[in-house]
Amino acid sequence: EPAGRETVPLYLYGAGHVGREIVRVVEGLPFDLTWVDTARDRFPERPPAHARITAVKDPAAFALMTPPGAFHLVMTYAHPLDEAICTTLLKRNDFAHLGLIGSATKRARFEQRFRAAGIAGAVIQRLSCPIGVAGVTGKEPPVIAVAAVAELITVLETRRRAAHGMPTG
């Protein structure tokens, strides 16, 4: 990594097919990657050096301890776990980006539950679901990963331009 290169914390929840592809795609990009799942055996036998592996029983409780301004991608093996992690992060409302893998239908179901949990509509709108850049519709894990990481880079670049008083659009 180049000296002085600024990185942002990225928390990836889920060690499945898409999560593994995202880990591959972010190598060399300006992210400090923490890869989270519920069991060590869900990760590859030899995880890449750029990914900090974290096996925790309760990823939602772990999300509560992440730093403000972090990026988060949620794609676990279970919808209730995805919902719990997102609920925790939305209630905190101090993330730079929160992406959730899923369809518009999953988003609609989760939105109802988030509102029932007392989360404001404006906060819920910060959730990116489905993840990825507009126009990419492929469902293969590598395609989803590239689209999701492209979205992360877009958010990162927009934030950096705004921080330097440059136009963001």
PDB file of C-alpha atoms in Angstrom:
ATOM      1  CA  GLU A   1       0.000   0.000   0.000  1.00  0.00           C
ATOM      2  CA  PRO A   2       1.387   3.438  -0.862  1.00  0.00           C
ATOM      3  CA  ALA A   3       2.679   5.421   2.115  1.00  0.00           C
ATOM      4  CA  GLY A   4       0.116   7.817   3.497  1.00  0.00           C
ATOM      5  CA  ARG A   5      -2.739   6.259   1.552  1.00  0.00           C
ATOM      6  CA  GLU A   6      -5.970   6.951   3.392  1.00  0.00           C
ATOM      7  CA  THR A   7      -8.211   3.934   3.892  1.00  0.00           C
ATOM      8  CA  VAL A   8     -11.726   3.684   5.233  1.00  0.00           C
ATOM      9  CA  PRO A   9     -13.051   0.891   7.424  1.00  0.00           C
ATOM     10  CA  LEU A  10     -15.178  -1.610   5.532  1.00  0.00           C
ATOM     11  CA  TYR A  11     -17.120  -4.264   7.432  1.00  0.00           C
ATOM     12  CA  LEU A  12     -18.303  -7.171   5.326  1.00  0.00           C
ATOM     13  CA  TYR A  13     -20.847  -9.414   7.059  1.00  0.00           C
ATOM     14  CA  GLY A  14     -21.034 -12.830   5.417  1.00  0.00           C
ATOM     15  CA  ALA A  15     -18.474 -15.331   4.130  1.00  0.00           C
ATOM     16  CA  GLY A  16     -20.612 -16.862   1.394  1.00  0.00           C
ATOM     17  CA  HIS A  17     -20.052 -16.805  -2.371  1.00  0.00           C
ATOM     18  CA  VAL A  18     -20.677 -13.085  -2.883  1.00  0.00           C
ATOM     19  CA  GLY A  19     -18.740 -12.124   0.241  1.00  0.00           C
ATOM     20  CA  ARG A  20     -15.733 -14.095  -0.994  1.00  0.00           C
ATOM     21  CA  GLU A  21     -15.910 -12.324  -4.335  1.00  0.00           C
ATOM     22  CA  ILE A  22     -16.120  -8.919  -2.670  1.00  0.00           C
ATOM     23  CA  VAL A  23     -13.018  -9.730  -0.632  1.00  0.00           C
ATOM     24  CA  ARG A  24     -11.230 -10.572  -3.881  1.00  0.00           C
ATOM     25  CA  VAL A  25     -12.384  -7.376  -5.624  1.00  0.00           C
ATOM     26  CA  VAL A  26     -11.455  -4.935  -2.827  1.00  0.00           C
ATOM     27  CA  GLU A  27      -7.833  -6.077  -2.642  1.00  0.00           C
ATOM     28  CA  GLY A  28      -5.650  -3.061  -3.359  1.00  0.00           C
ATOM     29  CA  LEU A  29      -8.506  -0.587  -2.964  1.00  0.00           C
ATOM     30  CA  PRO A  30      -8.593   2.050  -0.185  1.00  0.00           C
ATOM     31  CA  PHE A  31     -10.502  -0.066   2.312  1.00  0.00           C
ATOM     32  CA  ASP A  32      -9.424  -1.489   5.665  1.00  0.00           C
ATOM     33  CA  LEU A  33     -11.437  -4.707   5.452  1.00  0.00           C
ATOM     34  CA  THR A  34     -12.888  -6.583   8.413  1.00  0.00           C
ATOM     35  CA  TRP A  35     -14.700  -9.732   7.305  1.00  0.00           C
ATOM     36  CA  VAL A  36     -17.324 -10.900   9.810  1.00  0.00           C
ATOM     37  CA  ASP A  37     -19.260 -14.153  10.110  1.00  0.00           C
ATOM     38  CA  THR A  38     -20.623 -16.393  12.852  1.00  0.00           C
ATOM     39  CA  ALA A  39     -18.059 -19.201  12.657  1.00  0.00           C
ATOM     40  CA  ARG A  40     -14.417 -19.505  11.656  1.00  0.00           C
ATOM     41  CA  ASP A  41     -15.164 -22.485   9.398  1.00  0.00           C
ATOM     42  CA  ARG A  42     -17.346 -20.293   7.163  1.00  0.00           C
ATOM     43  CA  PHE A  43     -14.216 -18.481   5.934  1.00  0.00           C
ATOM     44  CA  PRO A  44     -11.734 -19.864   3.403  1.00  0.00           C
ATOM     45  CA  GLU A  45      -9.062 -22.114   4.863  1.00  0.00           C
ATOM     46  CA  ARG A  46      -6.453 -19.535   3.817  1.00  0.00           C
ATOM     47  CA  PRO A  47      -8.044 -16.101   3.985  1.00  0.00           C
ATOM     48  CA  PRO A  48      -6.375 -13.319   2.005  1.00  0.00           C
ATOM     49  CA  ALA A  49      -3.877 -11.152   3.872  1.00  0.00           C
ATOM     50  CA  HIS A  50      -5.848  -7.948   3.257  1.00  0.00           C
ATOM     51  CA  ALA A  51      -8.925  -9.245   5.135  1.00  0.00           C
ATOM     52  CA  ARG A  52      -9.119  -9.238   8.932  1.00  0.00           C
ATOM     53  CA  ILE A  53     -11.179 -12.326   9.782  1.00  0.00           C
ATOM     54  CA  THR A  54     -13.609 -11.947  12.674  1.00  0.00           C
ATOM     55  CA  ALA A  55     -15.799 -14.837  13.816  1.00  0.00           C
ATOM     56  CA  VAL A  56     -18.429 -13.715  16.326  1.00  0.00           C
ATOM     57  CA  LYS A  57     -21.581 -15.332  17.685  1.00  0.00           C
ATOM     58  CA  ASP A  58     -23.561 -12.104  17.339  1.00  0.00           C
ATOM     59  CA  PRO A  59     -22.617  -9.953  14.324  1.00  0.00           C
ATOM     60  CA  ALA A  60     -25.277  -7.368  15.248  1.00  0.00           C
ATOM     61  CA  ALA A  61     -23.608  -6.832  18.633  1.00  0.00           C
ATOM     62  CA  PHE A  62     -20.267  -6.616  16.832  1.00  0.00           C
ATOM     63  CA  ALA A  63     -21.723  -3.952  14.478  1.00  0.00           C
ATOM     64  CA  LEU A  64     -22.549  -1.881  17.544  1.00  0.00           C
ATOM     65  CA  MET A  65     -18.805  -1.606  18.262  1.00  0.00           C
ATOM     66  CA  THR A  66     -17.686  -0.490  14.791  1.00  0.00           C
ATOM     67  CA  PRO A  67     -16.384   3.057  14.362  1.00  0.00           C
ATOM     68  CA  PRO A  68     -18.590   5.899  13.132  1.00  0.00           C
ATOM     69  CA  GLY A  69     -18.128   6.697   9.443  1.00  0.00           C
ATOM     70  CA  ALA A  70     -17.458   3.089   8.417  1.00  0.00           C
ATOM     71  CA  PHE A  71     -18.743   1.355   5.318  1.00  0.00           C
ATOM     72  CA  HIS A  72     -20.827  -1.814   5.822  1.00  0.00           C
ATOM     73  CA  LEU A  73     -21.971  -4.541   3.427  1.00  0.00           C
ATOM     74  CA  VAL A  74     -24.451  -7.084   4.793  1.00  0.00           C
ATOM     75  CA  MET A  75     -24.865 -10.451   3.078  1.00  0.00           C
ATOM     76  CA  THR A  76     -25.074 -13.226   5.640  1.00  0.00           C
ATOM     77  CA  TYR A  77     -26.590 -16.681   5.242  1.00  0.00           C
ATOM     78  CA  ALA A  78     -29.844 -15.687   7.013  1.00  0.00           C
ATOM     79  CA  HIS A  79     -32.390 -12.908   6.545  1.00  0.00           C
ATOM     80  CA  PRO A  80     -32.971 -12.519  10.318  1.00  0.00           C
ATOM     81  CA  LEU A  81     -29.239 -11.992  10.808  1.00  0.00           C
ATOM     82  CA  ASP A  82     -29.119  -9.458   7.947  1.00  0.00           C
ATOM     83  CA  GLU A  83     -32.072  -7.651   9.515  1.00  0.00           C
ATOM     84  CA  ALA A  84     -30.499  -7.587  12.987  1.00  0.00           C
ATOM     85  CA  ILE A  85     -27.220  -6.151  11.679  1.00  0.00           C
ATOM     86  CA  CYS A  86     -29.001  -3.522   9.586  1.00  0.00           C
ATOM     87  CA  THR A  87     -31.315  -2.583  12.465  1.00  0.00           C
ATOM     88  CA  THR A  88     -28.307  -2.025  14.732  1.00  0.00           C
ATOM     89  CA  LEU A  89     -26.544   0.141  12.161  1.00  0.00           C
ATOM     90  CA  LEU A  90     -29.652   2.108  11.183  1.00  0.00           C
ATOM     91  CA  LYS A  91     -30.417   2.871  14.827  1.00  0.00           C
ATOM     92  CA  ARG A  92     -26.859   4.177  15.230  1.00  0.00           C
ATOM     93  CA  ASN A  93     -27.163   6.167  11.978  1.00  0.00           C
ATOM     94  CA  ASP A  94     -23.471   7.069  11.962  1.00  0.00           C
ATOM     95  CA  PHE A  95     -22.273   4.949   9.025  1.00  0.00           C
ATOM     96  CA  ALA A  96     -20.862   6.300   5.776  1.00  0.00           C
ATOM     97  CA  HIS A  97     -22.517   3.548   3.747  1.00  0.00           C
ATOM     98  CA  LEU A  98     -24.777   0.591   4.490  1.00  0.00           C
ATOM     99  CA  GLY A  99     -25.446  -1.893   1.704  1.00  0.00           C
ATOM    100  CA  LEU A 100     -27.682  -4.942   1.977  1.00  0.00           C
ATOM    101  CA  ILE A 101     -27.745  -7.729  -0.583  1.00  0.00           C
ATOM    102  CA  GLY A 102     -31.249  -8.533  -1.734  1.00  0.00           C
ATOM    103  CA  SER A 103     -34.155  -7.684  -3.942  1.00  0.00           C
ATOM    104  CA  ALA A 104     -36.632  -4.817  -3.884  1.00  0.00           C
ATOM    105  CA  THR A 105     -39.049  -7.250  -2.194  1.00  0.00           C
ATOM    106  CA  LYS A 106     -36.559  -7.971   0.606  1.00  0.00           C
ATOM    107  CA  ARG A 107     -36.028  -4.242   1.011  1.00  0.00           C
ATOM    108  CA  ALA A 108     -39.784  -3.602   1.298  1.00  0.00           C
ATOM    109  CA  ARG A 109     -40.181  -6.332   3.959  1.00  0.00           C
ATOM    110  CA  PHE A 110     -37.216  -5.006   5.932  1.00  0.00           C
ATOM    111  CA  GLU A 111     -38.406  -1.382   5.639  1.00  0.00           C
ATOM    112  CA  GLN A 112     -41.683  -2.317   7.362  1.00  0.00           C
ATOM    113  CA  ARG A 113     -39.767  -3.974  10.185  1.00  0.00           C
ATOM    114  CA  PHE A 114     -37.338  -1.055  10.516  1.00  0.00           C
ATOM    115  CA  ARG A 115     -40.255   1.381  10.835  1.00  0.00           C
ATOM    116  CA  ALA A 116     -41.852  -0.895  13.439  1.00  0.00           C
ATOM    117  CA  ALA A 117     -38.525  -0.752  15.328  1.00  0.00           C
ATOM    118  CA  GLY A 118     -38.833   3.048  15.421  1.00  0.00           C
ATOM    119  CA  ILE A 119     -36.306   3.892  12.707  1.00  0.00           C
ATOM    120  CA  ALA A 120     -37.162   7.080  10.804  1.00  0.00           C
ATOM    121  CA  GLY A 121     -37.921   6.898   7.099  1.00  0.00           C
ATOM    122  CA  ALA A 122     -35.079   9.295   6.255  1.00  0.00           C
ATOM    123  CA  VAL A 123     -32.610   6.974   7.975  1.00  0.00           C
ATOM    124  CA  ILE A 124     -34.037   3.899   6.229  1.00  0.00           C
ATOM    125  CA  GLN A 125     -33.542   5.662   2.893  1.00  0.00           C
ATOM    126  CA  ARG A 126     -29.794   5.672   3.563  1.00  0.00           C
ATOM    127  CA  LEU A 127     -29.807   1.871   3.195  1.00  0.00           C
ATOM    128  CA  SER A 128     -28.639   0.721  -0.227  1.00  0.00           C
ATOM    129  CA  CYS A 129     -30.658  -2.339  -1.218  1.00  0.00           C
ATOM    130  CA  PRO A 130     -30.376  -3.873  -3.706  1.00  0.00           C
ATOM    131  CA  ILE A 131     -26.630  -3.193  -3.647  1.00  0.00           C
ATOM    132  CA  GLY A 132     -24.572  -2.199  -6.633  1.00  0.00           C
ATOM    133  CA  VAL A 133     -24.460   0.442  -9.321  1.00  0.00           C
ATOM    134  CA  ALA A 134     -27.516   1.090 -11.456  1.00  0.00           C
ATOM    135  CA  GLY A 135     -27.798  -0.888 -14.652  1.00  0.00           C
ATOM    136  CA  VAL A 136     -25.905  -3.990 -13.519  1.00  0.00           C
ATOM    137  CA  THR A 137     -28.478  -6.750 -13.260  1.00  0.00           C
ATOM    138  CA  GLY A 138     -26.387  -9.942 -13.286  1.00  0.00           C
ATOM    139  CA  LYS A 139     -26.918 -12.332 -10.380  1.00  0.00           C
ATOM    140  CA  GLU A 140     -23.598 -14.181 -10.551  1.00  0.00           C
ATOM    141  CA  PRO A 141     -21.451 -13.615  -7.432  1.00  0.00           C
ATOM    142  CA  PRO A 142     -18.562 -11.950  -9.329  1.00  0.00           C
ATOM    143  CA  VAL A 143     -20.969  -9.563 -11.085  1.00  0.00           C
ATOM    144  CA  ILE A 144     -22.710  -8.649  -7.823  1.00  0.00           C
ATOM    145  CA  ALA A 145     -19.320  -8.128  -6.168  1.00  0.00           C
ATOM    146  CA  VAL A 146     -18.012  -5.807  -8.885  1.00  0.00           C
ATOM    147  CA  ALA A 147     -21.251  -3.784  -8.881  1.00  0.00           C
ATOM    148  CA  ALA A 148     -21.259  -3.533  -5.071  1.00  0.00           C
ATOM    149  CA  VAL A 149     -17.626  -2.442  -4.902  1.00  0.00           C
ATOM    150  CA  ALA A 150     -18.213   0.083  -7.704  1.00  0.00           C
ATOM    151  CA  GLU A 151     -20.976   1.543  -5.532  1.00  0.00           C
ATOM    152  CA  LEU A 152     -18.571   1.730  -2.565  1.00  0.00           C
ATOM    153  CA  ILE A 153     -15.980   3.550  -4.683  1.00  0.00           C
ATOM    154  CA  THR A 154     -18.648   5.974  -5.927  1.00  0.00           C
ATOM    155  CA  VAL A 155     -19.706   6.779  -2.351  1.00  0.00           C
ATOM    156  CA  LEU A 156     -16.087   7.116  -1.265  1.00  0.00           C
ATOM    157  CA  GLU A 157     -15.222   9.472  -4.134  1.00  0.00           C
ATOM    158  CA  THR A 158     -18.339  11.582  -3.516  1.00  0.00           C
ATOM    159  CA  ARG A 159     -17.420  11.925   0.159  1.00  0.00           C
ATOM    160  CA  ARG A 160     -13.833  12.862  -0.665  1.00  0.00           C
ATOM    161  CA  ARG A 161     -14.906  15.512  -3.183  1.00  0.00           C
ATOM    162  CA  ALA A 162     -17.364  16.961  -0.676  1.00  0.00           C
ATOM    163  CA  ALA A 163     -14.676  17.029   2.048  1.00  0.00           C
ATOM    164  CA  HIS A 164     -12.452  19.054  -0.264  1.00  0.00           C
ATOM    165  CA  GLY A 165     -15.219  21.445  -1.307  1.00  0.00           C
ATOM    166  CA  MET A 166     -15.388  20.035  -4.833  1.00  0.00           C
ATOM    167  CA  PRO A 167     -18.591  19.408  -6.778  1.00  0.00           C
ATOM    168  CA  THR A 168     -19.991  15.953  -6.000  1.00  0.00           C
ATOM    169  CA  GLY A 169     -22.003  15.363  -9.146  1.00  0.00           C
TER     170      GLY A 169
END
